[in-house]
Amino acid sequence: MKNLKLVAVVGVIAAVVVLSVVGFTATQNQLVRREVVTVTERVTVTQSPAVPVTVTTPVVVTVTVTPTPTPTPTPRPTPTPTPTPTPSPTPTPTVTIGPTSITGGGATFVNPQMQLWIRRFMEVTGGRTSVNYQSIGSGAGEAKWLEGALDFGVSDIGISKAGYQKLVDGRRRFIQIPIIAGSVAVIYNIPEFARAGCELRLSGELVADIYLGKIIKWNDPRIAELQDSKCRTYLPDKEIYGVHRSDGSGTTALFTMYLTLISKEWAEKISYGYTVTWPRDQMGLGEGARGNEGVSAKVLNTPHSIGYVEAAYAIQQKIPVAFVRNREGRFVKPDATTVSEALKRAAVDLPGPQEFWGDLPLKYYMNREGENTYPIVGTPVAFMYLDAPRELRLALYEFFRWVLTEGQKAENIVEGFIPIPEALRVKALQYLEALIST
């Protein structure tokens, strides 16, 4: 009798379970499975202790059978996603080396050439890295670079002794590289000479004495004896007006280095530097002008004047340029041949990129041997930090590598400037690699 009761109870429970399953299966299979577990647990609790545990097996079997046919579950409504606008096709990004722009400044000497390089570089590279160069003079360029206001500086002679000492004291890492060959031309404005078709000849000693105030007039016998015999009488009895740079200038440093090398009196009294004292000014026979541009304009507009500028300015402005006596006693003008002759002889002596270059022209470039060498030469020097952010170093590397390769080709050289000799160019490229290897 007890067994019959148990069967009846189990049957009722199974029926309830089946009804529950049927009721929920059509709508949510997840709920069917949860109900099965719950009912099975209730069966286990309801059983009499005397009933074997296996009695629950029919319940489990009955509950887990999915009713036939299985209705296709109604798909759960999928929320309509917020429409995402289809982006316009994006061009493949250009890999940019370094930041979007780099800024340098310094020598006015190299400004015409630098501006052409920048324009051509940005045309070739699509302007992915823009370059700006400020023609503010070598001294100002070095100072601003040391302050961190410029990404690179350019000087006609390399970093000055004072600037170099600051770098050493601050343990800054940097490089210097030559970027173009250049020369300082001695310019003049002697209307009488020009009308006679004559060209002026000078020696370094005479130029030093003019600026020292020891030679006053153009028809001084020491000047006259150097001229072609047919031109001597055209030297006017006029005071020489000496024009020089008023700002801190690498061109002045190059010019005064040459005078220091040639004239013992100049070396003892004046020496060389970005700025120096000009004895002729104290006599009222001279004045300063800002930049190569200013000196060029002043000489052009001042009859019987003399001055000094980067040779390219003289050529572009069509200012008469003096022949200067070289080490072999020959009178030569600055041009591609005479300047390259001097520099290629010095390439083997070029110091390392982190050494002191402030007297480089004085020791290695100027007044070199050779009949066809021009004596007042230099190479504008670019300097940049090796401990700058990597993006900046990569941008500098890209620009200056172009300058030392494509930039040295004839179509990328301003009239009056001269590509650096191959031996110097190869060394400069080697030095430049430090920007990307650190």
Coordinates of N, CA, C and O in Angstrom, one line a residue, residues 248-331:
G248 N 76.6 90.7 -34.2 CA 77.5 89.5 -34.0 C 77.4 88.7 -35.3 O 76.4 88.2 -35.7
S249 N 78.6 88.5 -35.9 CA 78.6 88.0 -37.3 C 79.7 86.9 -37.5 O 80.8 87.2 -37.2
G250 N 79.3 85.8 -38.1 CA 80.3 84.8 -38.5 C 81.1 85.3 -39.6 O 82.3 84.9 -39.8
T251 N 80.5 86.1 -40.5 CA 81.2 86.7 -41.6 C 82.4 87.6 -41.0 O 83.5 87.6 -41.5
T252 N 82.0 88.4 -40.0 CA 83.1 89.2 -39.3 C 84.1 88.3 -38.7 O 85.3 88.6 -38.8
A253 N 83.7 87.2 -38.1 CA 84.7 86.3 -37.5 C 85.6 85.7 -38.6 O 86.9 85.7 -38.3
L254 N 85.1 85.3 -39.7 CA 86.0 84.8 -40.8 C 86.9 85.9 -41.3 O 88.1 85.7 -41.5
F255 N 86.3 87.1 -41.5 CA 87.1 88.2 -42.1 C 88.3 88.6 -41.1 O 89.4 88.7 -41.5
T256 N 87.9 88.7 -39.8 CA 89.0 89.1 -38.8 C 89.9 88.0 -38.5 O 91.1 88.2 -38.1
M257 N 89.5 86.7 -38.7 CA 90.5 85.6 -38.6 C 91.6 85.7 -39.6 O 92.7 85.5 -39.4
Y258 N 91.1 86.1 -40.8 CA 92.1 86.2 -41.9 C 93.0 87.4 -41.6 O 94.3 87.2 -41.8
L259 N 92.5 88.5 -41.2 CA 93.4 89.6 -40.8 C 94.3 89.3 -39.7 O 95.5 89.7 -39.7
T260 N 93.9 88.5 -38.7 CA 94.7 88.1 -37.6 C 95.8 87.2 -38.1 O 97.0 87.2 -37.6
L261 N 95.5 86.3 -39.1 CA 96.5 85.4 -39.7 C 97.6 86.2 -40.5 O 98.8 85.8 -40.5
I262 N 97.2 87.3 -41.1 CA 98.0 88.0 -42.1 C 98.8 89.1 -41.4 O 100.0 89.4 -41.7
S263 N 98.1 89.8 -40.5 CA 98.7 91.0 -39.9 C 99.0 90.9 -38.4 O 98.1 90.7 -37.6
K264 N 100.3 91.0 -38.1 CA 100.7 90.9 -36.7 C 100.1 92.0 -35.8 O 99.6 91.7 -34.7
E265 N 100.0 93.2 -36.4 CA 99.5 94.3 -35.6 C 98.0 94.1 -35.4 O 97.5 94.4 -34.3
W266 N 97.3 93.6 -36.4 CA 95.8 93.3 -36.2 C 95.7 92.2 -35.1 O 94.8 92.4 -34.2
A267 N 96.5 91.2 -35.2 CA 96.4 90.1 -34.2 C 96.6 90.6 -32.8 O 95.9 90.2 -31.8
E268 N 97.5 91.6 -32.6 CA 97.9 92.1 -31.3 C 96.8 93.1 -30.8 O 96.5 93.1 -29.6
K269 N 96.3 93.9 -31.7 CA 95.4 95.0 -31.2 C 93.9 94.6 -31.3 O 93.1 95.1 -30.4
I270 N 93.5 93.8 -32.2 CA 92.1 93.6 -32.5 C 91.7 92.1 -32.3 O 90.8 91.7 -31.7
S271 N 92.5 91.2 -33.0 CA 92.2 89.8 -33.0 C 90.9 89.5 -33.8 O 90.6 90.3 -34.7
Y272 N 90.2 88.4 -33.4 CA 89.0 88.1 -34.2 C 87.8 87.7 -33.3 O 88.0 87.4 -32.1
G273 N 86.7 87.7 -33.9 CA 85.5 87.4 -33.2 C 84.2 87.8 -33.9 O 84.3 88.4 -35.0
Y274 N 83.0 87.4 -33.3 CA 81.8 87.8 -33.9 C 81.7 89.4 -34.0 O 81.1 89.9 -34.9
T275 N 82.2 90.0 -33.0 CA 82.2 91.5 -33.0 C 83.6 91.9 -32.5 O 84.2 91.2 -31.7
V276 N 84.2 93.0 -33.1 CA 85.5 93.5 -32.7 C 85.4 95.0 -32.7 O 84.4 95.6 -33.1
T277 N 86.5 95.6 -32.2 CA 86.6 97.1 -32.3 C 87.1 97.5 -33.6 O 88.0 96.8 -34.2
W278 N 86.6 98.5 -34.2 CA 87.0 99.0 -35.5 C 87.6 100.4 -35.3 O 86.9 101.4 -35.2
P279 N 88.9 100.5 -35.4 CA 89.6 101.8 -35.2 C 89.2 102.8 -36.2 O 89.2 104.0 -35.9
R280 N 88.8 102.4 -37.4 CA 88.4 103.4 -38.4 C 87.2 104.1 -38.0 O 87.0 105.3 -38.4
D281 N 86.3 103.5 -37.3 CA 85.1 104.2 -36.9 C 85.4 105.3 -36.0 O 84.8 106.4 -36.0
Q282 N 86.4 105.2 -35.1 CA 86.8 106.2 -34.2 C 87.4 107.4 -34.9 O 87.5 108.5 -34.3
M283 N 87.8 107.3 -36.1 CA 88.3 108.4 -36.9 C 87.1 109.0 -37.7 O 87.4 110.0 -38.5
G284 N 85.9 108.5 -37.6 CA 84.8 109.0 -38.4 C 84.8 108.6 -39.8 O 84.1 109.2 -40.7
L285 N 85.6 107.5 -40.1 CA 85.7 107.0 -41.5 C 85.1 105.6 -41.7 O 85.6 104.9 -42.5
G286 N 84.2 105.3 -40.8 CA 83.6 104.0 -41.0 C 82.3 103.8 -40.1 O 82.1 104.6 -39.2
E287 N 81.6 102.8 -40.4 CA 80.3 102.5 -39.7 C 79.9 101.1 -39.9 O 80.3 100.4 -40.9
G288 N 79.0 100.6 -39.0 CA 78.5 99.3 -39.1 C 77.1 99.2 -39.8 O 76.4 100.2 -39.8
A289 N 76.8 98.1 -40.4 CA 75.5 97.8 -41.0 C 75.1 96.4 -40.6 O 76.0 95.5 -40.4
R290 N 73.8 96.2 -40.5 CA 73.3 94.9 -40.0 C 73.2 93.9 -41.1 O 72.6 94.1 -42.2
G291 N 73.9 92.7 -40.9 CA 73.8 91.6 -41.9 C 74.6 91.8 -43.1 O 75.0 93.0 -43.4
N292 N 74.8 90.7 -43.9 CA 75.4 90.9 -45.2 C 74.6 91.8 -46.1 O 75.1 92.5 -46.9
E293 N 73.3 91.7 -45.9 CA 72.4 92.5 -46.7 C 72.7 94.0 -46.5 O 72.7 94.8 -47.4
G294 N 72.8 94.4 -45.2 CA 73.1 95.8 -44.8 C 74.4 96.3 -45.3 O 74.5 97.4 -45.8
V295 N 75.4 95.5 -45.2 CA 76.8 95.9 -45.6 C 76.8 96.0 -47.2 O 77.3 97.0 -47.7
S296 N 76.1 95.1 -47.9 CA 76.1 95.2 -49.3 C 75.4 96.5 -49.8 O 75.9 97.2 -50.6
A297 N 74.2 96.8 -49.1 CA 73.5 98.0 -49.5 C 74.3 99.3 -49.2 O 74.3 100.2 -50.0
K298 N 75.0 99.2 -48.0 CA 75.7 100.4 -47.6 C 76.9 100.7 -48.6 O 77.1 101.9 -49.0
V299 N 77.6 99.7 -49.0 CA 78.7 99.9 -49.9 C 78.2 100.3 -51.3 O 78.7 101.2 -51.9
L300 N 77.1 99.7 -51.7 CA 76.5 100.1 -53.0 C 76.1 101.6 -53.1 O 76.2 102.2 -54.1
N301 N 75.7 102.1 -52.0 CA 75.2 103.4 -51.9 C 76.1 104.5 -51.4 O 75.8 105.6 -51.2
T302 N 77.4 104.0 -51.1 CA 78.4 104.9 -50.6 C 79.6 105.0 -51.4 O 80.4 104.0 -51.4
P303 N 79.8 106.0 -52.3 CA 81.0 106.1 -53.1 C 82.3 106.1 -52.3 O 82.3 106.6 -51.2
H304 N 83.3 105.4 -52.8 CA 84.6 105.3 -52.2 C 84.6 104.5 -50.9 O 85.5 104.7 -50.0
S305 N 83.7 103.6 -50.8 CA 83.6 102.7 -49.6 C 84.3 101.3 -49.9 O 84.5 101.0 -51.0
I306 N 84.5 100.6 -48.8 CA 85.0 99.3 -48.8 C 84.3 98.5 -47.8 O 83.8 99.0 -46.8
G307 N 84.1 97.2 -48.0 CA 83.4 96.3 -47.0 C 83.7 94.9 -47.3 O 84.6 94.5 -48.1
Y308 N 83.0 94.0 -46.6 CA 83.2 92.6 -46.7 C 81.9 91.9 -46.6 O 81.1 92.2 -45.7
V309 N 81.6 90.9 -47.4 CA 80.4 90.2 -47.4 C 80.6 88.8 -47.9 O 81.7 88.5 -48.5
E310 N 79.7 87.9 -47.6 CA 79.7 86.6 -48.2 C 79.7 86.8 -49.8 O 78.9 87.6 -50.3
A311 N 80.5 86.0 -50.5 CA 80.7 86.2 -51.9 C 79.4 86.2 -52.7 O 79.2 86.9 -53.7
A312 N 78.4 85.3 -52.3 CA 77.2 85.2 -53.0 C 76.4 86.5 -53.0 O 75.8 86.9 -54.0
Y313 N 76.5 87.3 -51.9 CA 75.8 88.6 -51.9 C 76.4 89.5 -52.9 O 75.7 90.3 -53.6
A314 N 77.7 89.5 -53.0 CA 78.4 90.4 -54.0 C 78.0 90.1 -55.4 O 77.7 91.0 -56.2
I315 N 77.9 88.8 -55.7 CA 77.6 88.3 -57.0 C 76.1 88.7 -57.4 O 75.8 89.2 -58.4
Q316 N 75.2 88.5 -56.4 CA 73.8 88.7 -56.6 C 73.5 90.2 -56.8 O 72.7 90.6 -57.6
Q317 N 74.3 91.0 -56.0 CA 74.0 92.5 -56.1 C 74.9 93.2 -57.1 O 74.8 94.4 -57.3
K318 N 75.8 92.4 -57.8 CA 76.7 92.9 -58.8 C 77.6 94.0 -58.2 O 77.8 95.1 -58.9
I319 N 78.1 93.8 -57.1 CA 79.0 94.7 -56.4 C 80.5 94.3 -56.8 O 80.8 93.1 -56.8
P320 N 81.3 95.3 -57.2 CA 82.7 94.9 -57.5 C 83.4 94.2 -56.4 O 83.3 94.5 -55.2
V321 N 84.1 93.1 -56.8 CA 84.9 92.3 -55.8 C 86.3 92.4 -56.1 O 86.8 92.3 -57.2
A322 N 87.1 92.7 -55.0 CA 88.6 92.8 -55.2 C 89.3 91.5 -55.4 O 88.9 90.5 -54.8
F323 N 90.4 91.5 -56.2 CA 91.3 90.4 -56.2 C 92.1 90.5 -54.9 O 92.5 91.6 -54.5
V324 N 92.3 89.3 -54.3 CA 93.1 89.3 -53.0 C 94.4 88.4 -53.3 O 94.3 87.4 -53.8
R325 N 95.5 88.9 -52.8 CA 96.8 88.2 -53.0 C 96.8 87.0 -52.1 O 96.5 87.0 -50.9
N326 N 97.1 85.8 -52.7 CA 97.1 84.6 -51.9 C 98.5 84.2 -51.4 O 99.5 85.0 -51.6
R327 N 98.6 83.1 -50.8 CA 99.9 82.7 -50.2 C 101.0 82.6 -51.2 O 102.2 82.8 -50.9
E328 N 100.7 82.3 -52.4 CA 101.7 82.1 -53.5 C 102.0 83.4 -54.2 O 102.8 83.5 -55.1
G329 N 101.4 84.5 -53.7 CA 101.6 85.8 -54.3 C 100.8 86.2 -55.5 O 100.9 87.2 -56.2
R330 N 99.8 85.3 -55.8 CA 98.9 85.6 -57.0 C 97.6 86.2 -56.5 O 97.2 86.0 -55.4
F331 N 97.0 87.1 -57.4 CA 95.8 87.8 -57.1 C 94.6 86.9 -57.6 O 94.6 86.7 -58.8

